Short mmCIF file of C-alpha atoms and ligand atoms in Angstrom, two decimals:
data_model
loop_
_atom_site.label_atom_id
_atom_site.label_comp_id
_atom_site.label_asym_id
_atom_site.label_seq_id
_atom_site.Cartn_x
_atom_site.Cartn_y
_atom_site.Cartn_z
CA MET K 892 -6.52 -19.49 -79.93
CA ASP K 893 -3.34 -19.79 -81.36
CA TYR K 894 -2.21 -19.26 -77.16
CA GLU K 895 1.45 -20.13 -77.22
CA ALA K 896 1.59 -17.58 -80.44
CA PHE K 897 -0.37 -14.64 -78.34
CA PHE K 898 2.44 -15.34 -75.56
CA GLN K 899 5.73 -14.96 -78.06
CA GLU K 900 3.91 -12.47 -79.41
CA ARG K 901 3.90 -10.16 -75.87
CA VAL K 902 7.40 -11.69 -74.92
CA ASP K 903 8.28 -10.29 -79.26
CA THR K 904 7.04 -6.82 -78.73
CA LEU K 905 9.70 -6.87 -75.21
CA LYS K 906 11.89 -7.43 -77.54
CA THR K 907 12.35 -4.98 -80.46
CA GLU K 908 11.41 -1.96 -76.81
CA GLY K 909 15.38 -3.63 -76.29
CA ARG K 910 13.68 -4.35 -72.60
CA TYR K 911 13.66 -7.36 -72.94
CA ARG K 912 14.78 -10.00 -70.15
CA VAL K 913 18.51 -11.83 -70.28
CA PHE K 914 20.28 -13.37 -67.42
CA ALA K 915 23.57 -13.89 -66.96
CA THR K 916 24.53 -17.40 -66.60
CA LEU K 917 26.92 -17.35 -63.23
CA GLU K 918 29.07 -19.23 -60.78
CA ARG K 919 30.60 -17.59 -58.10
CA ILE K 920 33.23 -18.17 -56.83
CA ALA K 921 33.39 -19.03 -52.60
CA GLY K 922 36.26 -17.16 -51.89
CA LYS K 923 36.71 -15.26 -54.83
CA PHE K 924 33.95 -12.75 -54.74
CA PRO K 925 33.62 -10.72 -57.24
CA LYS K 926 34.74 -12.78 -59.84
CA ALA K 927 32.19 -15.12 -60.37
CA LEU K 928 32.13 -17.63 -63.38
CA TYR K 929 30.09 -16.14 -66.95
CA TYR K 930 28.26 -19.59 -68.46
CA ALA K 931 28.12 -17.45 -71.54
CA PRO K 932 25.12 -17.99 -74.16
CA ASP K 933 28.03 -19.99 -77.39
CA GLY K 934 29.04 -22.11 -74.31
CA SER K 935 32.25 -20.94 -73.47
CA VAL K 936 32.85 -20.24 -69.99
CA ARG K 937 35.58 -17.03 -68.89
CA GLU K 938 35.74 -15.57 -65.32
CA VAL K 939 33.61 -11.93 -65.39
CA THR K 940 34.35 -9.18 -62.42
CA ILE K 941 29.70 -8.30 -60.87
CA TRP K 942 29.24 -5.40 -60.45
CA CYS K 943 25.77 -5.31 -59.58
CA SER K 944 25.64 -7.64 -56.44
CA ASN K 945 23.51 -7.12 -53.80
CA ASP K 946 26.77 -8.97 -51.41
CA TYR K 947 27.97 -5.03 -50.62
CA LEU K 948 29.74 -6.15 -48.00
CA GLY K 949 31.09 -10.39 -49.35
CA MET K 950 29.12 -11.40 -46.65
CA GLY K 951 28.23 -14.58 -48.48
CA GLN K 952 30.98 -16.23 -48.95
CA ASN K 953 32.15 -14.77 -45.00
CA ALA K 954 33.64 -17.62 -43.46
CA HIS K 955 31.83 -17.34 -40.02
CA VAL K 956 28.12 -17.54 -42.55
CA LEU K 957 29.45 -20.11 -43.50
CA GLU K 958 30.26 -22.95 -40.76
CA ALA K 959 27.55 -21.91 -39.62
CA MET K 960 25.28 -23.54 -43.12
CA LYS K 961 27.49 -25.96 -42.51
CA ALA K 962 26.82 -27.17 -38.32
CA ALA K 963 23.19 -26.76 -38.87
CA VAL K 964 23.02 -29.33 -42.86
CA ASP K 965 25.10 -31.55 -40.81
CA ARG K 966 22.45 -31.17 -37.90
CA THR K 967 19.33 -31.48 -38.91
CA GLY K 968 19.16 -31.97 -42.63
CA ALA K 969 18.33 -30.00 -46.26
CA GLY K 970 14.56 -28.57 -45.67
CA ALA K 971 12.62 -27.01 -42.50
CA GLY K 972 10.14 -30.09 -43.34
CA GLY K 973 6.80 -27.99 -43.05
CA THR K 974 4.80 -24.74 -42.78
CA ARG K 975 5.80 -22.19 -39.81
CA ASN K 976 1.89 -23.43 -38.05
CA ILE K 977 2.76 -27.62 -39.44
CA SER K 978 6.40 -29.15 -37.25
CA GLY K 979 8.54 -26.18 -39.62
CA THR K 980 9.07 -23.74 -36.65
CA THR K 981 12.56 -25.06 -36.17
CA ARG K 982 15.08 -23.26 -33.64
CA TYR K 983 16.60 -21.73 -35.68
CA HIS K 984 13.80 -19.71 -36.99
CA VAL K 985 12.85 -18.76 -33.49
CA GLU K 986 16.79 -18.16 -32.35
CA LEU K 987 16.62 -15.73 -35.40
CA GLU K 988 13.28 -13.84 -34.90
CA GLN K 989 14.80 -13.26 -31.80
CA THR K 990 18.24 -12.00 -33.33
CA ILE K 991 16.10 -9.66 -35.63
CA ALA K 992 14.50 -8.17 -31.97
CA ARG K 993 17.86 -7.08 -30.01
CA LEU K 994 19.27 -6.08 -34.15
CA HIS K 995 16.74 -3.41 -34.43
CA ASN K 996 15.65 -2.88 -30.93
CA LYS K 997 11.33 -3.90 -30.94
CA GLU K 998 10.56 -6.62 -28.95
CA SER K 999 9.19 -9.30 -32.03
CA GLY K 1000 10.63 -9.36 -34.82
CA LEU K 1001 9.14 -12.54 -37.47
CA VAL K 1002 10.89 -13.63 -40.41
CA PHE K 1003 9.61 -14.85 -43.49
CA THR K 1004 10.73 -16.42 -47.24
CA SER K 1005 11.39 -13.28 -49.07
CA GLY K 1006 11.51 -9.17 -48.55
CA TYR K 1007 8.95 -9.36 -50.80
CA THR K 1008 6.93 -11.60 -49.04
CA ALA K 1009 7.30 -9.47 -46.42
CA ASN K 1010 6.41 -6.15 -47.04
CA GLU K 1011 3.44 -7.95 -49.74
CA GLY K 1012 2.77 -9.50 -46.00
CA ALA K 1013 3.01 -6.97 -43.13
CA LEU K 1014 1.28 -4.47 -45.76
CA SER K 1015 -1.70 -5.67 -47.04
CA THR K 1016 -2.44 -7.60 -42.88
CA LEU K 1017 -1.97 -4.17 -41.92
CA THR K 1018 -4.07 -1.85 -44.05
CA ARG K 1019 -6.89 -5.04 -44.16
CA LEU K 1020 -6.95 -5.35 -40.40
CA LEU K 1021 -6.97 -1.64 -39.55
CA PRO K 1022 -10.95 -0.25 -40.43
CA GLY K 1023 -11.32 2.86 -42.44
CA CYS K 1024 -7.37 2.58 -43.09
CA ILE K 1025 -4.83 5.51 -45.25
CA VAL K 1026 -2.06 4.40 -46.72
CA TYR K 1027 0.78 7.25 -47.88
CA SER K 1028 2.91 5.26 -49.55
CA ASP K 1029 6.22 7.14 -51.17
CA ALA K 1030 6.43 7.71 -55.28
CA LEU K 1031 9.50 5.40 -55.44
CA ASN K 1032 8.34 2.82 -53.05
CA HIS K 1033 10.11 -1.08 -54.32
CA ALA K 1034 6.96 -3.30 -55.80
CA SER K 1035 6.56 -5.73 -53.18
CA MET K 1036 5.44 -2.19 -50.55
CA ILE K 1037 3.06 -1.42 -53.77
CA GLU K 1038 1.50 -5.09 -54.14
CA GLY K 1039 1.37 -4.85 -50.21
CA ILE K 1040 -0.76 -1.81 -50.47
CA ARG K 1041 -2.53 -3.08 -53.42
CA HIS K 1042 -3.93 -5.69 -51.85
CA GLY K 1043 -4.69 -4.74 -48.68
CA GLY K 1044 -7.35 -2.64 -51.20
CA ALA K 1045 -7.50 0.37 -48.15
CA GLU K 1046 -7.41 4.25 -49.51
CA LYS K 1047 -3.96 5.12 -51.34
CA ARG K 1048 -2.20 7.82 -51.48
CA ILE K 1049 1.34 8.16 -53.10
CA PHE K 1050 3.20 11.23 -52.47
CA ARG K 1051 6.02 12.23 -54.35
CA HIS K 1052 9.36 10.86 -53.84
CA ASN K 1053 11.09 12.14 -50.60
CA ASP K 1054 9.03 15.27 -49.99
CA LEU K 1055 7.72 16.15 -47.01
CA ALA K 1056 5.67 18.75 -47.57
CA HIS K 1057 3.41 16.60 -49.88
CA LEU K 1058 3.14 13.93 -46.89
CA GLU K 1059 2.28 16.58 -45.19
CA GLU K 1060 -0.01 18.77 -47.36
CA LEU K 1061 -1.96 14.59 -47.44
CA LEU K 1062 -2.20 13.70 -44.06
CA ALA K 1063 -3.26 17.09 -42.64
CA GLY K 1064 -6.82 16.82 -45.89
CA ASP K 1065 -7.53 13.69 -44.56
CA ASP K 1066 -9.91 12.85 -41.08
CA PRO K 1067 -7.42 12.76 -39.15
CA ALA K 1068 -9.90 9.55 -36.80
CA ARG K 1069 -9.15 7.63 -39.90
CA PRO K 1070 -5.79 5.06 -39.34
CA LYS K 1071 -2.45 6.18 -40.92
CA ILE K 1072 0.36 4.09 -42.49
CA ILE K 1073 3.05 6.30 -43.76
CA ALA K 1074 5.81 3.63 -45.61
CA PHE K 1075 8.90 4.20 -46.87
CA GLU K 1076 12.35 2.26 -47.59
CA SER K 1077 15.69 4.36 -45.93
CA VAL K 1078 17.53 3.99 -48.82
CA TYR K 1079 16.15 3.92 -52.27
CA SER K 1080 17.43 1.27 -54.54
CA MET K 1081 17.19 2.08 -57.60
CA GLU K 1082 18.03 6.06 -57.50
CA GLY K 1083 20.93 5.57 -54.72
CA ASP K 1084 19.58 9.23 -52.44
CA ILE K 1085 18.08 8.37 -48.57
CA ALA K 1086 15.03 9.15 -46.94
CA PRO K 1087 15.14 11.95 -43.84
CA ILE K 1088 13.82 9.76 -41.89
CA GLY K 1089 13.24 11.43 -38.71
CA ALA K 1090 10.67 13.91 -40.38
CA ILE K 1091 9.00 10.65 -41.46
CA ALA K 1092 9.10 10.22 -38.19
CA ASP K 1093 7.56 13.60 -36.68
CA LEU K 1094 5.17 13.86 -38.98
CA ALA K 1095 3.80 10.06 -38.06
CA GLU K 1096 3.67 11.45 -34.36
CA LYS K 1097 2.46 14.71 -35.69
CA TYR K 1098 -0.71 12.97 -37.51
CA GLU K 1099 -0.92 10.01 -35.33
CA ALA K 1100 0.43 7.35 -38.55
CA LEU K 1101 1.72 4.45 -38.39
CA SER K 1102 5.28 4.39 -39.25
CA TYR K 1103 6.66 1.56 -41.53
CA LEU K 1104 10.72 1.87 -42.95
CA ASP K 1105 12.03 -0.97 -45.31
CA GLU K 1106 15.36 -1.18 -44.38
CA VAL K 1107 15.95 -3.53 -47.08
CA HIS K 1108 19.18 -1.60 -48.43
CA GLY K 1109 20.27 -0.20 -45.52
CA VAL K 1110 20.64 -3.11 -42.95
CA GLY K 1111 24.51 -4.32 -42.31
CA LEU K 1112 25.60 -1.42 -44.23
CA TYR K 1113 24.03 1.42 -41.94
CA GLY K 1114 24.94 1.94 -38.04
CA PRO K 1115 27.47 1.01 -35.70
CA ARG K 1116 25.55 -2.25 -35.33
CA GLY K 1117 24.50 -2.44 -39.19
CA ALA K 1118 20.70 -2.08 -37.85
CA GLY K 1119 20.49 0.13 -41.08
CA LEU K 1120 19.31 3.71 -41.18
CA ALA K 1121 18.23 4.46 -38.52
CA GLU K 1122 20.31 3.47 -36.10
CA GLU K 1123 22.83 6.16 -38.17
CA MET K 1124 20.80 7.98 -38.10
CA GLY K 1125 19.22 7.48 -34.33
CA VAL K 1126 15.33 7.69 -34.76
CA MET K 1127 15.24 3.10 -35.16
CA ASP K 1128 13.32 3.68 -32.32
CA ARG K 1129 10.91 6.52 -33.24
CA ILE K 1130 10.16 4.23 -35.69
CA ASP K 1131 7.55 1.24 -35.81
CA ILE K 1132 7.91 -1.19 -38.24
CA ILE K 1133 11.51 -1.56 -39.94
CA GLU K 1134 11.11 -4.45 -42.74
CA GLY K 1135 14.45 -6.44 -43.74
CA THR K 1136 16.24 -9.09 -45.60
CA PHE K 1137 18.84 -11.01 -45.52
CA GLY K 1138 19.02 -11.35 -49.57
CA LYS K 1139 21.01 -8.38 -49.70
CA ALA K 1140 24.57 -7.35 -47.63
CA TYR K 1141 23.80 -10.41 -44.78
CA GLY K 1142 24.57 -12.15 -48.07
CA LEU K 1143 21.68 -15.96 -47.88
CA VAL K 1144 17.54 -15.07 -48.54
CA GLY K 1145 14.44 -14.55 -46.23
CA GLY K 1146 13.01 -11.37 -45.02
CA TYR K 1147 11.23 -10.18 -41.89
CA VAL K 1148 9.56 -7.30 -40.32
CA ALA K 1149 9.94 -6.27 -36.87
CA GLY K 1150 8.44 -4.33 -34.16
CA ARG K 1151 6.16 -3.78 -31.22
CA LYS K 1152 4.37 -7.38 -29.88
CA GLY K 1153 0.71 -7.43 -30.73
CA THR K 1154 1.77 -5.65 -34.24
CA ILE K 1155 3.43 -8.60 -35.07
CA ASP K 1156 1.29 -11.22 -33.58
CA ALA K 1157 -1.27 -9.72 -36.24
CA ILE K 1158 1.15 -10.22 -38.74
CA ARG K 1159 2.30 -13.90 -37.54
CA SER K 1160 -1.65 -14.77 -37.61
CA PHE K 1161 -3.06 -12.89 -40.05
CA ALA K 1162 -0.93 -12.49 -43.49
CA ALA K 1163 -1.66 -15.54 -45.74
CA GLY K 1164 1.94 -15.15 -47.16
CA PHE K 1165 3.68 -15.81 -43.89
CA ILE K 1166 1.47 -18.82 -43.18
CA PHE K 1167 0.54 -21.35 -46.68
CA THR K 1168 4.40 -21.75 -47.70
CA THR K 1169 6.92 -23.54 -46.19
CA SER K 1170 9.15 -22.00 -44.26
CA LEU K 1171 13.26 -21.66 -44.66
CA PRO K 1172 15.54 -24.24 -44.86
CA PRO K 1173 17.21 -23.74 -40.54
CA ALA K 1174 20.79 -24.18 -42.60
CA VAL K 1175 19.73 -20.73 -44.53
CA LEU K 1176 18.60 -19.63 -40.75
CA ALA K 1177 21.86 -20.40 -38.95
CA GLY K 1178 23.29 -18.58 -42.05
CA ALA K 1179 20.83 -15.67 -41.76
CA LYS K 1180 21.96 -15.09 -37.32
CA ALA K 1181 25.53 -15.81 -38.08
CA SER K 1182 26.38 -12.83 -40.67
CA VAL K 1183 23.94 -10.25 -38.27
CA GLU K 1184 25.48 -11.88 -35.21
CA HIS K 1185 28.71 -10.89 -36.69
CA LEU K 1186 27.71 -7.80 -38.84
CA MET K 1187 27.10 -6.25 -34.92
CA MET K 1188 30.52 -6.50 -33.94
CA SER K 1189 32.70 -6.14 -37.11
CA ASP K 1190 32.83 -2.84 -38.58
CA ILE K 1191 35.25 -3.72 -41.15
CA GLU K 1192 33.85 -4.78 -43.93
CA ARG K 1193 31.72 -1.37 -44.49
CA GLN K 1194 34.85 0.44 -43.51
CA ARG K 1195 36.43 -1.56 -46.61
CA GLN K 1196 33.26 -1.34 -48.59
CA ARG K 1197 32.55 2.73 -48.61
CA ARG K 1198 36.34 3.27 -48.88
CA ASN K 1199 35.66 1.76 -52.26
CA VAL K 1200 32.07 3.52 -52.23
CA ARG K 1201 34.14 7.09 -51.64
CA HIS K 1202 36.51 6.05 -54.46
CA PHE K 1203 34.52 5.13 -56.60
CA LYS K 1204 32.67 7.84 -57.44
CA ALA K 1205 35.03 10.69 -57.18
CA ARG K 1206 36.88 8.91 -59.65
CA LEU K 1207 32.89 9.18 -62.13
CA GLU K 1208 33.22 12.93 -60.44
CA ALA K 1209 36.55 13.83 -61.46
CA ALA K 1210 35.38 12.15 -64.90
CA GLY K 1211 32.05 13.24 -65.37
CA LEU K 1212 30.49 10.82 -66.02
CA PRO K 1213 26.72 10.57 -65.31
CA TYR K 1214 25.56 9.48 -61.98
CA LEU K 1215 22.60 10.17 -59.97
CA LYS K 1216 25.04 11.88 -56.96
CA GLY K 1217 23.37 10.57 -53.48
CA GLU K 1218 24.76 9.58 -49.84
CA SER K 1219 24.34 5.83 -50.83
CA HIS K 1220 26.50 3.25 -51.20
CA ILE K 1221 24.10 2.54 -55.02
CA VAL K 1222 25.75 4.60 -58.11
CA PRO K 1223 22.62 5.40 -60.70
CA LEU K 1224 24.90 5.99 -64.22
CA ILE K 1225 22.76 7.25 -66.52
CA VAL K 1226 22.46 6.17 -70.28
CA GLY K 1227 19.28 6.99 -70.76
CA ASP K 1228 18.22 4.70 -73.32
CA ALA K 1229 16.78 0.72 -73.11
CA THR K 1230 18.35 -0.46 -75.78
CA CYS K 1231 21.87 1.43 -75.70
CA CYS K 1232 22.07 0.95 -71.30
CA LYS K 1233 21.26 -3.25 -73.82
CA MET K 1234 23.74 -1.84 -75.85
CA VAL K 1235 26.78 -0.80 -73.62
CA THR K 1236 26.05 -3.60 -71.76
CA ASP K 1237 27.21 -5.80 -73.73
CA MET K 1238 29.94 -3.89 -74.61
CA LEU K 1239 31.33 -3.74 -71.49
CA LEU K 1240 30.62 -8.17 -70.12
CA ASN K 1241 31.56 -9.04 -73.94
CA LYS K 1242 34.60 -6.52 -74.07
CA TYR K 1243 35.97 -6.39 -71.03
CA ASN K 1244 34.74 -8.83 -68.35
CA ILE K 1245 32.59 -6.35 -66.77
CA TYR K 1246 29.37 -8.12 -65.05
CA VAL K 1247 26.35 -5.93 -64.70
CA GLN K 1248 23.20 -5.42 -65.94
CA PRO K 1249 20.86 -3.58 -67.79
CA ILE K 1250 18.14 -1.83 -65.43
CA ASN K 1251 15.53 -0.36 -68.02
CA TYR K 1252 11.39 0.59 -67.97
CA PRO K 1253 9.08 -0.66 -65.61
CA THR K 1254 11.89 -0.54 -63.23
CA VAL K 1255 12.66 2.99 -63.88
CA PRO K 1256 10.45 5.47 -65.46
CA LYS K 1257 11.56 4.90 -69.34
CA GLY K 1258 14.20 7.55 -71.22
CA THR K 1259 16.07 7.38 -67.21
CA GLU K 1260 17.51 4.40 -68.55
CA ARG K 1261 20.71 2.87 -66.44
CA LEU K 1262 23.86 1.14 -65.21
CA ARG K 1263 23.08 0.47 -61.20
CA LEU K 1264 27.01 -0.31 -60.36
CA THR K 1265 27.67 -1.22 -56.62
CA ALA K 1266 30.90 -1.37 -55.41
CA SER K 1267 30.87 -4.59 -52.66
CA ALA K 1268 33.37 -4.69 -49.70
CA ALA K 1269 35.33 -7.20 -51.91
CA HIS K 1270 35.96 -5.50 -54.19
CA THR K 1271 40.27 -3.68 -54.84
CA LEU K 1272 40.74 -0.32 -55.80
CA ALA K 1273 41.67 -1.71 -58.52
CA ASP K 1274 38.66 -3.35 -59.11
CA VAL K 1275 37.06 -0.13 -59.18
CA ASP K 1276 39.85 1.78 -61.54
CA TYR K 1277 39.37 -0.42 -64.36
CA LEU K 1278 35.74 -0.22 -64.54
CA CYS K 1279 36.06 3.93 -64.10
CA ASP K 1280 38.52 3.42 -67.06
CA VAL K 1281 36.09 1.65 -68.93
CA LEU K 1282 33.59 3.14 -68.53
CA GLU K 1283 35.94 7.08 -69.56
CA LYS K 1284 36.76 5.24 -72.65
CA LEU K 1285 32.59 3.70 -73.84
CA TRP K 1286 31.68 7.58 -72.69
CA ALA K 1287 34.38 8.61 -74.29
CA GLU K 1288 34.20 7.48 -77.52
CA ASN K 1289 30.73 7.94 -78.22
CA HIS K 1290 29.03 4.76 -77.56
CA VAL K 1291 26.92 5.78 -74.98
CA TYR K 1292 25.49 9.22 -76.19
CA GLN K 1293 25.52 8.05 -79.88
CA TYR K 1294 22.84 5.35 -79.42
CA ALA K 1295 20.48 7.03 -76.53
CA ARG K 1296 19.99 10.15 -79.24
CA ALA K 1297 19.93 8.03 -82.05
C1 LIG R 1667 15.13 -6.42 -53.19
C2 LIG R 1667 13.70 -5.38 -52.44
C3 LIG R 1667 13.23 -5.78 -51.40
C4 LIG R 1667 12.82 -7.79 -51.03
O1 LIG R 1667 14.23 -7.82 -50.91
P1 LIG R 1667 14.01 -9.17 -51.65
O2 LIG R 1667 14.58 -10.27 -49.87
O3 LIG R 1667 13.92 -9.61 -52.00
O4 LIG R 1667 12.81 -10.47 -51.76
C5 LIG R 1667 12.32 -4.91 -50.96
N1 LIG R 1667 12.45 -3.80 -51.18
C6 LIG R 1667 13.39 -3.59 -51.46
C7 LIG R 1667 13.77 -1.30 -51.94
C8 LIG R 1667 14.18 -4.04 -52.61
O5 LIG R 1667 15.59 -3.50 -53.29
#
């Protein structure tokens, strides 16, 4: 068999469907984010404005974070030197886990190498350990939760997105004696809408299920201490397990879970994705701790981001552009066709120096291809206005509809 030709053919199919992923090569400029250098395929380099980053608060260039990282490198060197079990647990890991527990007002925290591995490891472990467990999973849950649930091998029921009646119908239909986990997100990253966290906690209590909440797009951004949307809604203590990341609003990399002592210890003890991998470098953890602690005290970044998001949505609303009107900071602008989506983002990048990655199937359903736009605390109102002016122009000139309907 000609393996190479086979694989090339598979990739070519993606190209004809218009959903072949082309990565933009960037160099973020510390102190100037959301500006970055773009390394174009033709070898040229120019400055662009990033409009699709998850560094929502600009913490990736925050002075306290950078200082903490540099200090940790000077003190301990580059890597952790091992897995968590074999010489790779440093005081930076322990301190960050204590910070996470304090942030979410839980007994314990556990740091993973990413939010993806945290979800995969925690959900596969919990569902595998609980005999006869049933998982209730929101239809729009992130791939990392879906993988975790799949690997756990427990029975799975998918409830319609944010549909409490459907969730209750499924819960009521199952044996009350069987262990149950409800897995959902606070902010849905591709829709920009939010979950009725309190009402789901009510159902979890009523049907004696564990509640597992992915706060990846909530932490840092919501709540008076940045502990997430559950904190903002006053229901954080009613959620059993909170999962988060240092890779988005906290500006670094790494993930975690927080919850009761025994639950977290079970994940620590049984999750393969936690134990059989080299632990994160101390400098990353020092930066993450500085970022979490800074945002527990400081509200300036959140206020600035909210101002930008408000202004952005008001401009889109006034222009009548088809964005999804969720309650969160994420603004999906629907294009509805993969090829057209790519064409619009190419135009934004090459003509207007605006970088936004097209979001296509399988990340979102076919026919709902979109631009996922994120106004950060580091954008200026002028940045927002420039983007809106350009979007209005592209839509008015029919670049979008013309291709979407072809
Ligand atoms: C990005 C994301 C993750 C994974 O977090 P990483 O730290 O980037 O691995 C998990 N859940 C959701 C909802 C996400 O959007």
